Short mmCIF file of C-alpha atoms in Angstrom, two decimals:
data_model
loop_
_atom_site.label_atom_id
_atom_site.label_comp_id
_atom_site.label_asym_id
_atom_site.label_seq_id
_atom_site.Cartn_x
_atom_site.Cartn_y
_atom_site.Cartn_z
CA MET A 1 52.00 14.72 -26.86
CA LYS A 2 48.84 13.31 -25.24
CA ILE A 3 48.54 14.08 -21.54
CA GLN A 4 46.20 11.92 -19.46
CA PRO A 5 43.89 13.77 -17.07
CA ILE A 6 44.68 13.62 -13.37
CA ALA A 7 42.40 11.32 -11.44
CA HIS A 8 40.31 12.91 -8.71
CA THR A 9 39.29 9.80 -6.79
CA SER A 10 38.42 10.55 -3.18
CA LEU A 11 39.51 8.42 -0.23
CA ALA A 12 35.94 7.16 0.21
CA GLU A 13 35.75 6.14 -3.47
CA THR A 14 39.10 4.36 -3.21
CA ALA A 15 38.00 2.51 -0.09
CA ALA A 16 34.70 1.55 -1.71
CA GLY A 17 36.59 0.34 -4.79
CA LYS A 18 38.87 -1.88 -2.72
CA LEU A 19 35.91 -3.46 -0.97
CA ALA A 20 34.08 -3.88 -4.31
CA ALA A 21 37.16 -5.63 -5.72
CA SER A 22 37.18 -7.99 -2.71
CA ILE A 23 33.54 -8.84 -3.38
CA LEU A 24 34.27 -9.42 -7.08
CA ASP A 25 37.28 -11.70 -6.57
CA GLY A 26 35.53 -13.79 -3.91
CA SER A 27 37.51 -12.56 -0.92
CA LEU A 28 34.15 -11.50 0.53
CA PRO A 29 31.71 -14.26 -0.53
CA PRO A 30 27.96 -13.47 -0.62
CA GLY A 31 26.48 -13.40 2.88
CA THR A 32 29.84 -12.85 4.56
CA GLN A 33 29.90 -10.24 7.30
CA LEU A 34 32.38 -7.43 6.77
CA PRO A 35 34.96 -6.87 9.54
CA PRO A 36 34.03 -4.39 12.28
CA GLU A 37 34.36 -0.70 11.44
CA ARG A 38 37.42 -0.23 13.67
CA GLU A 39 39.22 -3.10 11.93
CA LEU A 40 38.34 -1.76 8.48
CA MET A 41 39.55 1.71 9.50
CA ASN A 42 42.94 0.24 10.50
CA GLN A 43 43.25 -1.88 7.35
CA LEU A 44 42.31 0.94 4.96
CA LYS A 45 43.99 3.72 7.01
CA ILE A 46 40.94 5.99 6.82
CA SER A 47 38.70 7.78 9.30
CA ARG A 48 35.31 6.55 10.50
CA SER A 49 33.40 9.18 8.47
CA THR A 50 35.28 8.24 5.28
CA LEU A 51 34.62 4.55 5.90
CA ARG A 52 30.93 5.13 6.43
CA GLU A 53 30.74 7.15 3.21
CA ALA A 54 32.34 4.23 1.39
CA LEU A 55 29.94 1.73 2.96
CA LYS A 56 26.94 3.88 2.01
CA SER A 57 28.21 3.97 -1.59
CA LEU A 58 28.50 0.18 -1.67
CA GLU A 59 25.00 -0.17 -0.18
CA LYS A 60 23.57 2.26 -2.73
CA ASN A 61 24.99 0.06 -5.50
CA ASN A 62 23.49 -3.10 -3.94
CA LEU A 63 26.89 -4.63 -3.14
CA ILE A 64 26.43 -4.80 0.64
CA GLU A 65 23.45 -4.63 2.97
CA SER A 66 23.01 -3.42 6.51
CA ARG A 67 21.43 -5.60 9.17
CA PRO A 68 20.41 -3.46 12.14
CA HIS A 69 22.42 -4.12 15.31
CA VAL A 70 24.45 -6.81 13.49
CA GLY A 71 26.67 -5.26 10.81
CA TRP A 72 27.34 -5.09 7.07
CA PHE A 73 27.09 -8.15 4.80
CA ALA A 74 28.27 -8.78 1.25
CA ARG A 75 25.54 -9.33 -1.34
CA THR A 76 25.52 -11.64 -4.35
CA VAL A 77 27.08 -10.17 -7.50
CA ASP A 78 24.85 -10.74 -10.51
CA GLU A 79 23.59 -8.87 -13.57
CA SER A 80 21.89 -6.25 -11.41
CA ASN A 81 25.06 -5.00 -9.69
CA MET A 82 28.01 -6.44 -11.67
CA THR A 83 28.57 -3.26 -13.69
CA GLN A 84 28.51 -1.05 -10.60
CA ALA A 85 31.04 -3.28 -8.81
CA ARG A 86 33.45 -3.22 -11.73
CA GLU A 87 33.16 0.53 -12.19
CA MET A 88 33.93 1.13 -8.51
CA ALA A 89 36.94 -1.19 -8.64
CA ARG A 90 38.28 0.51 -11.80
CA GLU A 91 37.91 3.97 -10.24
CA ALA A 92 40.17 2.77 -7.41
CA GLY A 93 42.73 1.51 -9.95
CA LEU A 94 42.09 -2.15 -9.10
CA PRO A 95 41.35 -5.15 -11.36
CA ALA A 96 37.64 -5.62 -11.98
CA SER A 97 37.48 -9.37 -12.34
CA GLY A 98 34.35 -11.23 -11.42
CA PRO A 99 32.21 -14.29 -12.01
CA ALA A 100 30.99 -13.15 -15.42
CA THR A 101 32.92 -14.34 -18.49
CA ASN A 102 32.29 -11.35 -20.74
CA GLU A 103 33.68 -7.97 -19.76
CA PRO A 104 30.96 -5.31 -20.06
CA PRO A 105 31.73 -2.18 -22.08
CA THR A 106 33.21 0.76 -20.24
CA GLY A 107 31.38 4.06 -20.00
CA PRO A 108 28.35 5.38 -18.15
CA LEU A 109 25.88 2.91 -16.72
CA ARG A 110 22.80 2.58 -18.93
CA VAL A 111 19.56 0.70 -18.42
CA PRO A 112 19.32 -1.82 -21.29
CA ILE A 113 16.34 -1.67 -23.60
CA ALA A 114 14.04 -4.65 -23.27
CA PRO A 115 14.75 -6.91 -26.29
CA ASP A 116 11.05 -7.47 -26.95
CA LYS A 117 10.11 -3.78 -26.87
CA PRO A 118 9.41 -2.59 -30.42
CA LEU A 119 10.81 0.70 -31.63
CA HIS A 120 8.02 3.28 -31.68
CA ILE A 121 8.26 6.94 -32.59
CA PRO A 122 5.33 8.68 -30.86
CA ASN A 123 3.41 11.72 -32.00
CA LEU A 124 4.25 14.11 -29.17
CA LYS A 125 1.57 16.59 -30.28
CA LYS A 126 -1.25 14.09 -29.84
CA ASP A 127 0.04 11.34 -27.59
CA ARG A 128 -0.27 12.27 -23.89
CA PHE A 129 2.23 9.60 -22.88
CA GLY A 130 4.45 9.84 -25.93
CA THR A 131 7.64 10.82 -24.13
CA PHE A 132 7.32 7.78 -21.88
CA GLU A 133 7.98 5.64 -24.96
CA PHE A 134 11.59 6.82 -24.80
CA ILE A 135 12.00 5.08 -21.42
CA SER A 136 13.66 1.74 -22.12
CA TRP A 137 11.76 -0.28 -19.49
CA TRP A 138 8.39 1.45 -19.89
CA GLU A 139 5.63 -0.89 -21.07
CA ARG A 140 2.53 1.09 -22.02
CA ASP A 141 0.11 -1.85 -21.96
CA LYS A 142 1.17 -2.89 -18.46
CA VAL A 143 0.71 0.64 -17.15
CA ARG A 144 -2.60 1.17 -18.95
CA ASN A 145 -4.03 -2.15 -17.72
CA ALA A 146 -2.67 -1.84 -14.17
CA LYS A 147 -5.06 -1.79 -11.22
CA VAL A 148 -3.76 0.24 -8.29
CA MET A 149 -5.47 0.85 -4.96
CA VAL A 150 -4.65 3.99 -2.98
CA ILE A 151 -5.71 3.79 0.66
CA GLY A 152 -5.84 7.21 2.24
CA ALA A 153 -6.64 10.40 0.32
CA GLY A 154 -5.01 12.98 2.56
CA ALA A 155 -1.88 15.01 1.78
CA LEU A 156 0.18 11.94 0.84
CA GLY A 157 -2.68 10.26 -1.00
CA ASN A 158 -3.31 13.44 -3.02
CA GLU A 159 0.26 13.39 -4.33
CA VAL A 160 0.15 9.68 -5.14
CA ILE A 161 -3.20 9.93 -6.94
CA LYS A 162 -1.99 12.94 -8.92
CA ASN A 163 1.20 11.12 -9.93
CA LEU A 164 -0.54 7.90 -10.90
CA SER A 165 -3.03 9.84 -13.04
CA LEU A 166 -0.23 11.71 -14.81
CA MET A 167 1.69 8.48 -15.40
CA GLY A 168 -1.28 6.86 -17.13
CA ILE A 169 -2.14 4.14 -14.63
CA GLY A 170 -5.30 2.76 -16.17
CA ASN A 171 -7.41 1.88 -13.12
CA LEU A 172 -7.43 3.59 -9.73
CA PHE A 173 -9.39 2.48 -6.67
CA ILE A 174 -9.35 5.13 -3.92
CA VAL A 175 -10.35 4.43 -0.31
CA ASP A 176 -10.85 6.89 2.58
CA PHE A 177 -13.45 7.30 5.33
CA ASP A 178 -12.77 10.96 6.12
CA LYS A 179 -14.21 14.25 4.90
CA ILE A 180 -12.42 17.37 3.70
CA GLU A 181 -11.89 20.23 6.12
CA ALA A 182 -10.21 23.60 5.79
CA ALA A 183 -6.93 22.37 7.28
CA ASN A 184 -6.53 19.92 4.38
CA LEU A 185 -6.30 22.72 1.81
CA SER A 186 -2.76 23.76 2.76
CA ARG A 187 -1.23 20.43 1.75
CA SER A 188 -3.65 18.59 -0.56
CA VAL A 189 -3.23 19.45 -4.21
CA LEU A 190 -6.56 17.94 -5.32
CA PHE A 191 -8.88 19.72 -2.86
CA ARG A 192 -10.52 23.14 -3.16
CA GLU A 193 -12.26 25.48 -0.75
CA THR A 194 -15.67 24.54 -2.20
CA ASP A 195 -15.03 20.88 -1.28
CA ASN A 196 -15.49 21.43 2.44
CA ASN A 197 -17.23 18.51 4.22
CA ARG A 198 -17.22 16.33 1.11
CA SER A 199 -15.78 12.82 0.90
CA LYS A 200 -12.00 12.81 0.38
CA ALA A 201 -12.15 9.64 -1.70
CA GLU A 202 -14.92 10.99 -3.91
CA ILE A 203 -13.28 14.34 -4.65
CA ALA A 204 -9.85 12.75 -5.18
CA ALA A 205 -11.35 10.28 -7.69
CA ALA A 206 -13.13 13.07 -9.56
CA ARG A 207 -9.98 15.19 -9.75
CA ALA A 208 -7.93 12.18 -10.93
CA LYS A 209 -10.41 11.83 -13.78
CA SER A 210 -10.06 15.53 -14.57
CA ILE A 211 -6.25 15.24 -14.70
CA ASN A 212 -6.40 12.29 -17.10
CA PRO A 213 -9.75 11.55 -18.77
CA ASP A 214 -8.47 8.11 -19.83
CA VAL A 215 -8.03 6.83 -16.28
CA HIS A 216 -10.83 4.65 -14.89
CA VAL A 217 -11.58 5.46 -11.28
CA GLN A 218 -13.61 4.04 -8.44
CA TYR A 219 -13.83 5.24 -4.87
CA MET A 220 -15.05 3.87 -1.56
CA ASN A 221 -15.99 6.14 1.30
CA GLY A 222 -15.36 3.69 4.12
CA ASP A 223 -12.99 2.15 6.65
CA VAL A 224 -10.38 -0.08 5.04
CA THR A 225 -10.04 -2.19 8.19
CA THR A 226 -13.65 -3.47 8.06
CA GLN A 227 -15.44 -2.42 4.88
CA LEU A 228 -13.16 -3.49 2.05
CA GLY A 229 -13.65 -6.93 0.53
CA LEU A 230 -10.49 -9.01 0.13
CA GLY A 231 -11.60 -9.95 -3.37
CA ILE A 232 -10.97 -6.33 -4.39
CA ILE A 233 -7.41 -6.36 -3.08
CA ARG A 234 -6.93 -9.77 -4.70
CA ARG A 235 -7.51 -8.16 -8.12
CA MET A 236 -5.07 -5.29 -7.63
CA ASP A 237 -1.55 -5.19 -9.02
CA VAL A 238 -0.25 -2.85 -6.30
CA VAL A 239 -1.67 -1.36 -3.11
CA ILE A 240 -0.33 1.99 -1.90
CA GLY A 241 -0.85 2.93 1.73
CA CYS A 242 -1.05 6.65 2.58
CA LEU A 243 -2.12 6.12 6.18
CA ASP A 244 -1.52 7.83 9.50
CA ASN A 245 -2.04 5.09 12.10
CA ARG A 246 -0.66 1.68 12.98
CA GLU A 247 -4.03 -0.07 13.13
CA ALA A 248 -4.83 0.67 9.50
CA ARG A 249 -1.30 -0.18 8.34
CA LEU A 250 -1.40 -3.50 10.17
CA ALA A 251 -4.77 -4.34 8.61
CA VAL A 252 -3.55 -3.48 5.09
CA ASN A 253 -0.37 -5.48 5.66
CA ARG A 254 -2.30 -8.58 6.66
CA PHE A 255 -4.84 -8.23 3.84
CA CYS A 256 -2.08 -7.94 1.23
CA TYR A 257 -0.15 -10.86 2.70
CA TRP A 258 -3.26 -13.07 2.78
CA VAL A 259 -3.87 -12.63 -0.95
CA ASN A 260 -0.19 -12.32 -1.93
CA LYS A 261 -0.14 -8.70 -3.13
CA PRO A 262 2.70 -6.17 -2.77
CA TRP A 263 2.07 -2.85 -1.08
CA VAL A 264 3.98 0.40 -0.76
CA ASP A 265 3.83 2.24 2.56
CA GLY A 266 4.62 5.90 3.11
CA ALA A 267 4.68 8.10 6.20
CA ILE A 268 5.35 11.80 6.69
CA GLN A 269 5.71 14.26 9.57
CA GLU A 270 6.88 17.86 9.27
CA LEU A 271 10.04 17.57 7.10
CA LEU A 272 10.61 13.85 7.67
CA GLY A 273 9.34 10.90 5.69
CA LEU A 274 9.87 7.27 4.81
CA VAL A 275 8.99 4.83 2.05
CA ARG A 276 9.02 1.04 2.17
CA VAL A 277 7.89 -1.77 -0.11
CA PHE A 278 6.50 -5.00 1.33
CA VAL A 279 6.24 -8.09 -0.86
CA PRO A 280 4.89 -11.33 0.68
CA GLY A 281 7.65 -13.88 1.00
CA GLN A 282 10.44 -11.35 0.38
CA GLY A 283 11.99 -10.10 3.59
CA ALA A 284 10.19 -8.37 6.41
CA CYS A 285 6.57 -7.21 6.37
CA TYR A 286 5.10 -4.21 8.21
CA GLU A 287 4.27 -6.22 11.33
CA CYS A 288 7.91 -7.39 11.46
CA THR A 289 8.96 -3.75 11.81
CA LEU A 290 6.93 -3.18 14.96
CA THR A 291 8.78 -3.40 18.23
CA ASP A 292 7.52 -5.54 21.08
CA GLN A 293 6.40 -2.36 22.82
CA ALA A 294 4.47 -1.20 19.77
CA LEU A 295 2.70 -4.56 19.50
CA LEU A 296 1.92 -4.38 23.22
CA ASP A 297 0.50 -0.87 22.80
CA LEU A 298 -1.75 -2.11 19.99
CA TRP A 299 -2.94 -4.99 22.15
CA LEU A 300 -3.66 -2.67 25.07
CA ARG A 301 -5.64 -0.33 22.85
CA TYR A 302 -7.70 -3.30 21.71
CA SER A 303 -8.25 -4.53 25.25
CA CYS A 304 -11.26 -2.20 25.15
CA PRO A 305 -12.59 -3.00 21.65
CA LEU A 306 -15.08 -0.14 21.51
CA LEU A 307 -12.36 2.39 22.35
CA ALA A 308 -9.89 0.93 19.85
CA ARG A 309 -11.92 2.14 16.90
CA GLN A 310 -12.08 5.65 18.33
CA ASN A 311 -8.28 5.75 18.59
CA ILE A 312 -7.89 5.52 14.81
CA LEU A 313 -9.32 9.02 14.53
CA LEU A 314 -6.58 10.43 16.77
CA GLY A 315 -3.74 9.99 14.26
CA LYS A 316 -3.36 13.66 13.34
CA VAL A 317 0.25 14.63 12.68
CA PRO A 318 1.65 17.94 11.35
CA THR A 319 2.84 17.69 7.75
CA THR A 320 3.93 19.98 4.93
CA PRO A 321 3.03 19.82 1.23
CA THR A 322 6.73 19.59 0.38
CA ILE A 323 7.40 16.36 2.27
CA ALA A 324 4.10 14.95 0.97
CA SER A 325 5.30 15.65 -2.57
CA ILE A 326 8.68 14.00 -2.00
CA ILE A 327 7.39 10.83 -0.32
CA GLY A 328 4.33 10.60 -2.58
CA GLY A 329 6.63 10.75 -5.60
CA MET A 330 8.81 7.98 -4.22
CA GLN A 331 5.78 5.79 -3.48
CA SER A 332 4.41 6.31 -6.99
CA GLN A 333 7.78 5.43 -8.47
CA GLU A 334 8.01 2.20 -6.48
CA ALA A 335 4.52 1.25 -7.66
CA LEU A 336 5.56 1.93 -11.26
CA LYS A 337 8.58 -0.33 -10.81
CA LEU A 338 6.39 -3.13 -9.48
CA ILE A 339 3.97 -2.77 -12.40
CA ASN A 340 6.84 -2.96 -14.90
CA ASN A 341 8.39 -5.98 -13.13
CA MET A 342 11.49 -4.04 -12.13
CA PRO A 343 13.45 -5.00 -9.01
CA VAL A 344 12.50 -3.34 -5.73
CA GLU A 345 14.10 -3.52 -2.31
CA ALA A 346 11.37 -5.34 -0.43
CA GLY A 347 11.54 -5.36 3.35
CA LYS A 348 13.68 -2.22 3.50
CA VAL A 349 12.95 1.36 4.51
CA THR A 350 14.23 4.54 2.89
CA HIS A 351 14.29 7.50 5.29
CA PHE A 352 14.36 11.08 4.05
CA ASN A 353 15.39 13.82 6.47
CA GLY A 354 14.39 17.17 5.04
CA MET A 355 16.10 19.00 7.90
CA VAL A 356 19.56 18.10 6.59
CA ASN A 357 18.59 16.67 3.16
CA GLU A 358 19.92 13.21 3.94
CA MET A 359 18.55 9.90 2.75
CA HIS A 360 19.49 6.38 3.77
CA THR A 361 18.11 2.86 3.31
CA THR A 362 18.07 0.16 5.99
CA ALA A 363 16.94 -3.46 5.90
CA TYR A 364 14.41 -4.78 8.41
CA ALA A 365 14.81 -8.18 10.01
CA ALA A 366 11.95 -10.58 9.31
CA ARG A 367 10.27 -12.17 12.34
CA ALA A 368 10.10 -15.95 12.14
CA ASN A 369 6.85 -16.04 14.12
CA CYS A 370 5.18 -12.98 12.56
CA GLU A 371 1.39 -13.37 12.62
CA SER A 372 1.03 -11.61 9.25
CA HIS A 373 3.02 -14.27 7.40
CA TRP A 374 0.03 -16.33 6.40
CA THR A 375 -1.16 -16.62 2.80
CA TYR A 376 -4.53 -17.99 1.76
CA GLY A 377 -4.59 -21.22 -0.20
CA GLU A 378 -6.79 -21.93 -3.19
CA ILE A 379 -9.76 -19.54 -3.26
CA THR A 380 -13.16 -20.89 -4.31
CA GLU A 381 -15.25 -18.35 -6.20
CA LEU A 382 -18.95 -18.57 -5.32
CA PRO A 383 -21.98 -16.88 -6.97
CA PRO A 384 -23.61 -15.80 -3.65
CA ARG A 385 -23.62 -12.14 -2.58
CA ALA A 386 -22.97 -10.75 0.88
CA GLU A 387 -26.35 -8.96 1.09
CA ARG A 388 -28.38 -12.07 0.21
CA THR A 389 -26.40 -15.03 1.53
CA THR A 390 -27.10 -16.09 5.12
CA LEU A 391 -24.68 -17.58 7.59
CA ALA A 392 -26.61 -20.85 7.31
CA ASP A 393 -26.15 -20.84 3.51
CA LEU A 394 -22.38 -20.44 3.73
CA LEU A 395 -22.14 -22.97 6.56
CA ARG A 396 -23.87 -25.57 4.36
CA ILE A 397 -21.35 -24.95 1.59
CA ALA A 398 -18.44 -25.26 4.00
CA ARG A 399 -19.75 -28.50 5.52
CA ALA A 400 -20.20 -30.02 2.09
CA ASP A 401 -16.44 -29.50 1.61
CA LEU A 402 -15.07 -29.97 5.13
CA GLY A 403 -17.57 -32.20 6.89
CA PRO A 404 -20.11 -31.66 9.70
CA ASP A 405 -17.57 -30.06 12.05
CA ALA A 406 -16.86 -27.13 9.73
CA MET A 407 -17.32 -23.63 11.10
CA ILE A 408 -17.05 -20.11 9.70
CA GLU A 409 -14.36 -17.76 10.97
CA LEU A 410 -15.20 -14.06 10.62
CA ASP A 411 -12.44 -11.46 10.27
CA GLN A 412 -14.28 -8.95 12.44
CA GLU A 413 -15.51 -9.49 15.96
CA LEU A 414 -19.29 -9.64 16.36
CA ILE A 415 -20.78 -8.06 19.49
CA THR A 416 -23.61 -10.31 20.61
CA SER A 417 -24.52 -8.48 23.84
CA LEU A 418 -23.59 -5.64 26.19
CA GLU A 419 -23.92 -6.09 29.96
CA CYS A 420 -23.78 -3.30 32.52
CA PRO A 421 -21.52 -4.25 35.47
CA SER A 422 -23.49 -1.87 37.69
CA CYS A 423 -27.18 -2.61 37.10
CA HIS A 424 -26.55 -5.97 35.32
CA THR A 425 -28.95 -5.20 32.49
CA VAL A 426 -28.14 -7.02 29.26
CA GLU A 427 -28.79 -5.66 25.78
CA GLN A 428 -28.79 -8.08 22.84
CA VAL A 429 -26.86 -6.32 20.08
CA LEU A 430 -25.65 -8.66 17.31
CA LYS A 431 -23.69 -6.05 15.40
CA PRO A 432 -20.15 -6.01 14.02
CA LEU A 433 -17.70 -4.19 16.25
CA SER A 434 -17.22 -1.42 13.69
CA GLU A 435 -20.90 -0.43 13.95
CA VAL A 436 -20.97 0.03 17.74
CA SER A 437 -19.54 3.35 18.89
CA PHE A 438 -17.72 3.94 22.15
CA GLU A 439 -20.61 6.10 23.34
CA ALA A 440 -23.16 3.38 22.52
CA GLY A 441 -21.20 0.99 24.68
CA HIS A 442 -22.22 2.85 27.82
CA CYS A 443 -25.27 1.88 29.82
CA PRO A 444 -28.12 4.33 29.10
CA THR A 445 -29.21 4.13 32.75
CA CYS A 446 -25.96 4.09 34.73
CA GLY A 447 -23.63 5.72 32.22
CA VAL A 448 -21.05 2.98 32.90
CA LEU A 449 -19.08 1.35 30.07
CA ARG A 450 -20.66 -2.06 29.54
CA GLU A 451 -18.85 -5.36 29.08
CA SER A 452 -18.96 -6.77 25.57
CA THR A 453 -19.62 -10.39 24.64
CA LEU A 454 -17.75 -11.06 21.41
CA THR A 455 -17.46 -13.87 18.92
CA HIS A 456 -15.95 -14.39 15.48
CA ILE A 457 -16.71 -18.10 15.11
CA ILE A 458 -19.98 -19.38 13.63
CA SER A 459 -20.30 -23.00 14.75
CA GLY A 460 -23.89 -23.68 13.65
CA GLU A 461 -25.41 -23.55 17.15
CA GLU A 462 -26.17 -19.82 16.99
CA ASN A 463 -29.75 -18.55 16.96
CA PHE A 464 -28.96 -15.96 14.30
CA LEU A 465 -27.91 -18.18 11.38
CA HIS A 466 -30.69 -16.59 9.34
CA ARG A 467 -28.79 -13.29 9.31
CA THR A 468 -27.05 -12.28 6.08
CA LEU A 469 -23.30 -12.03 5.82
CA ALA A 470 -23.53 -8.28 5.21
CA SER A 471 -25.53 -7.78 8.42
CA VAL A 472 -22.72 -9.27 10.50
CA GLY A 473 -20.01 -7.11 8.92
CA VAL A 474 -18.87 -9.15 5.91
CA PRO A 475 -18.21 -6.66 3.07
CA ALA A 476 -19.06 -7.22 -0.57
CA LEU A 477 -16.65 -9.42 -2.56
CA HIS A 478 -15.00 -10.60 0.63
CA ILE A 479 -13.16 -13.89 1.11
CA VAL A 480 -14.57 -15.81 4.08
CA LYS A 481 -12.60 -18.49 5.92
CA ALA A 482 -14.01 -21.84 7.03
CA HIS A 483 -12.23 -24.69 8.80
CA ASN A 484 -12.84 -28.00 10.56
CA GLY A 485 -9.95 -27.80 12.99
CA VAL A 486 -7.58 -29.47 10.54
CA GLN A 487 -7.83 -27.65 7.23
CA TYR A 488 -9.15 -24.38 5.85
CA ARG A 489 -11.28 -23.41 2.86
CA PHE A 490 -11.51 -19.90 1.44
CA TYR A 491 -14.73 -18.77 -0.21
CA GLU A 492 -15.00 -15.59 -2.24
CA LEU A 493 -18.40 -13.93 -2.68
CA THR A 494 -17.77 -13.45 -6.39
CA GLY A 495 -21.41 -12.63 -7.06
CA ASP A 496 -20.59 -9.15 -5.72
CA LEU A 497 -17.90 -8.54 -8.37
CA PRO A 498 -19.90 -6.44 -10.91
CA ASP A 499 -20.93 -3.87 -8.29
CA ALA A 500 -17.94 -4.06 -5.95
CA LEU A 501 -15.24 -3.59 -8.59
CA HIS A 502 -16.05 -1.74 -11.80
CA PHE A 503 -13.79 1.37 -12.14
CA HIS A 504 -16.70 3.23 -13.74
CA ASP A 505 -17.21 6.16 -11.36
CA PHE A 506 -17.52 9.42 -13.31
CA GLU A 507 -17.83 7.62 -16.65
CA LYS A 508 -20.11 9.28 -19.21
CA ALA A 509 -22.78 6.62 -18.89
CA ARG A 510 -23.13 7.41 -15.19
CA ILE A 511 -23.59 11.17 -15.53
CA SER A 512 -27.06 12.62 -15.08
CA VAL A 513 -28.24 16.21 -15.19
CA SER A 514 -29.23 18.25 -12.19
CA PRO A 515 -32.61 17.41 -10.64
CA ALA A 516 -33.56 21.00 -11.33
CA SER A 517 -33.66 20.24 -15.07
CA GLY A 518 -36.61 17.92 -14.65
CA SER A 519 -34.89 14.93 -16.23
CA ASN A 520 -36.13 11.43 -15.43
CA SER A 521 -32.70 9.87 -15.93
CA ASP A 522 -31.23 7.59 -13.31
CA SER A 523 -29.74 9.28 -10.28
CA PRO A 524 -25.99 9.79 -10.51
CA ARG A 525 -23.63 7.43 -8.77
CA VAL A 526 -21.86 10.49 -7.36
CA HIS A 527 -23.60 13.84 -7.10
CA LEU A 528 -21.69 16.95 -6.11
CA LYS A 529 -24.11 19.84 -5.63
CA GLY A 530 -25.89 18.93 -8.87
CA GLU A 531 -23.32 20.88 -10.88
CA VAL A 532 -23.43 19.59 -14.46
CA LYS A 533 -23.09 21.50 -17.72
CA LEU A 534 -26.34 21.22 -19.68
CA LYS A 535 -25.19 22.37 -23.13
CA ASP A 536 -23.08 19.49 -24.36
CA ARG A 537 -21.89 16.34 -22.70
CA PRO A 538 -18.36 17.17 -21.50
CA ALA A 539 -15.45 15.30 -23.01
CA ASN A 540 -14.15 14.65 -19.53
CA ALA A 541 -16.76 12.85 -17.48
CA ALA A 542 -15.56 14.36 -14.22
CA ARG A 543 -15.71 17.92 -15.48
CA GLY A 544 -18.90 19.57 -14.40
CA ARG A 545 -19.30 17.16 -11.51
CA VAL A 546 -16.88 19.15 -9.42
CA LYS A 547 -16.71 22.93 -9.54
CA PHE A 548 -13.25 24.19 -10.46
CA ARG A 549 -12.31 27.77 -9.64
CA GLY A 550 -9.28 29.62 -10.90
#
C-alpha cells in the first residue's frame, strides 16, 4: 500500500496560493489593486501577520508589487513569473491555470540554459573561471569585455572591487578623491597599514590587479562631480556607486541618465544597508527618491556655493566590514545581472536590517517632473581636446550647426569675480567653482565671506573666449552642451579618448624600475615608494608596485 505524505502547507502559503490562483485565472488582472488588508483578512480568515507574510511571498516571486502609501498591485504574469505562480497555487491545492498554453513540468524551479550557449567542459586546474561555465546564464565573453566604473573606494567600494576582480570583469575604472587613513583599515579589505596617506583609487586599482592579473584597471584620483568626463561614463556598461553623500549620488544619477547608462547604488551604516538599481526610462531614478525636504536641504546647502563643496567632506558615517561585505556583494551581483542581460528590479530598493536579519524590497514612485529625467540626443564626436581647445573654437563649431545665436552651456558654474560686501574690493577670479575653496572666498583684508559672481553660459561676448575648456573646468573626454534657445547639440571631446580611457594602469609596459637603479626609462604612471622587484619582470604587473605584508 502506497501512503501519500501529509502536506505541511502553512496558512501564509495557502493564502499566497489563493491569491496567486486569482492572478492566474484573471480575477486580479495586471495593474489591479488588491483589496485593503482588513478586507483580505476577513475573506481569507487569517491574521494580519499571516497576510503580510503571504504578500511578501507574492512580492518576492514578482506576482505583486508594493506602491508606498497606496497599496499592493497585481503584476503581469509572463515567462519570468509563470512557474512561481503555478507552484504557489498547486501548494495551496488550487488549479494552476494561466494564460500559457503549455503546462510547465513540475519539480523544482530551474534557470533554463541559454539555447545558444555551447557546452564546454573547463579545465578546473588551469582555468581561473572554469566553475563559472557551469552557470547556465553566465557568458564569459560579456563578462571579460565588460567595462565597469566603481565610484568610491571606501569600505563598500573595496568589497565591490574585490568581487568584480574575482568574477573576471575585464575592465575596471575606479574613482575616488580621498586618501587612506588608519580608520579605513578596520573595514577595507584592500588597504594595508603601509598605505597610509596614499590615494584610495590608486591602491584599490593596484590590489584589484593583484587579485586577478587578467583584469585591466584604470583609476582617477579626483572628484566625480566635476572631474570626470561624460564620455567615460558613456563607454561603461555599468556604473556602481559606493558613495556617502547626496551631492555625489545626485551627480552620478544625472550623468548616467544623460548618457543612458544603468547604475547600482549602495549605502551602509552600522548594521543597516540598502541596494538599488536605476535604469534610465525604467521606473524611478535616485532624484525621484529624494523627499521635498531633502531637495530643499540640497538647495540650501548650495545657496552658498563655496560652502557646498566643503559639505561633501562631512559625510562620515560609522560602518562595519560585515555590512560592507553584504551590500557590496549584492551590488556586484546586480552589476553581473546587468552585464549578462538578466532582469533587474529597476527603481526599487532592497533594505537589509542586520539587527534582526530582515530584508524587504519596495518600489519607488517616479516623479513626472524629475529634473534628472533628461537624456542627451545624438552626440557628435570631435577631434579637439579639452586642454587645447578654446571656448572660441567650440563656439565656432556650435554656431556652424545652430546659427549665430548658439551659446555654450557649461555643467559647472564658473566664478568670474569675488566682491567683498564690507570694503567693496573686487577680485577677478575666472575659475571653476570646484577650484575655489571656502577659505579662499573670504576677503583677505576684512575676513568677510565675499559674494560670488557666477556664470555657466558662454554667449560669445565674454572677454575670456581665448581660455581653454580645461581651464574653465571642462574635464577630458567630456560632452559639452550647446543650444540656440530652440534646440541642443552635444559635442564630445573625443580627441581625449586615448589618454582619458585606456585601462592600462599597472600594465607591464607601464612599469619602470626605481629611480635608485639609475635607469633612464620613462617615469611610471603610478609610483608607490619606488618598490619594484629588479630580478625578473613580475608576472603580475601590480606586484612589486605595492608592498604586501603577511
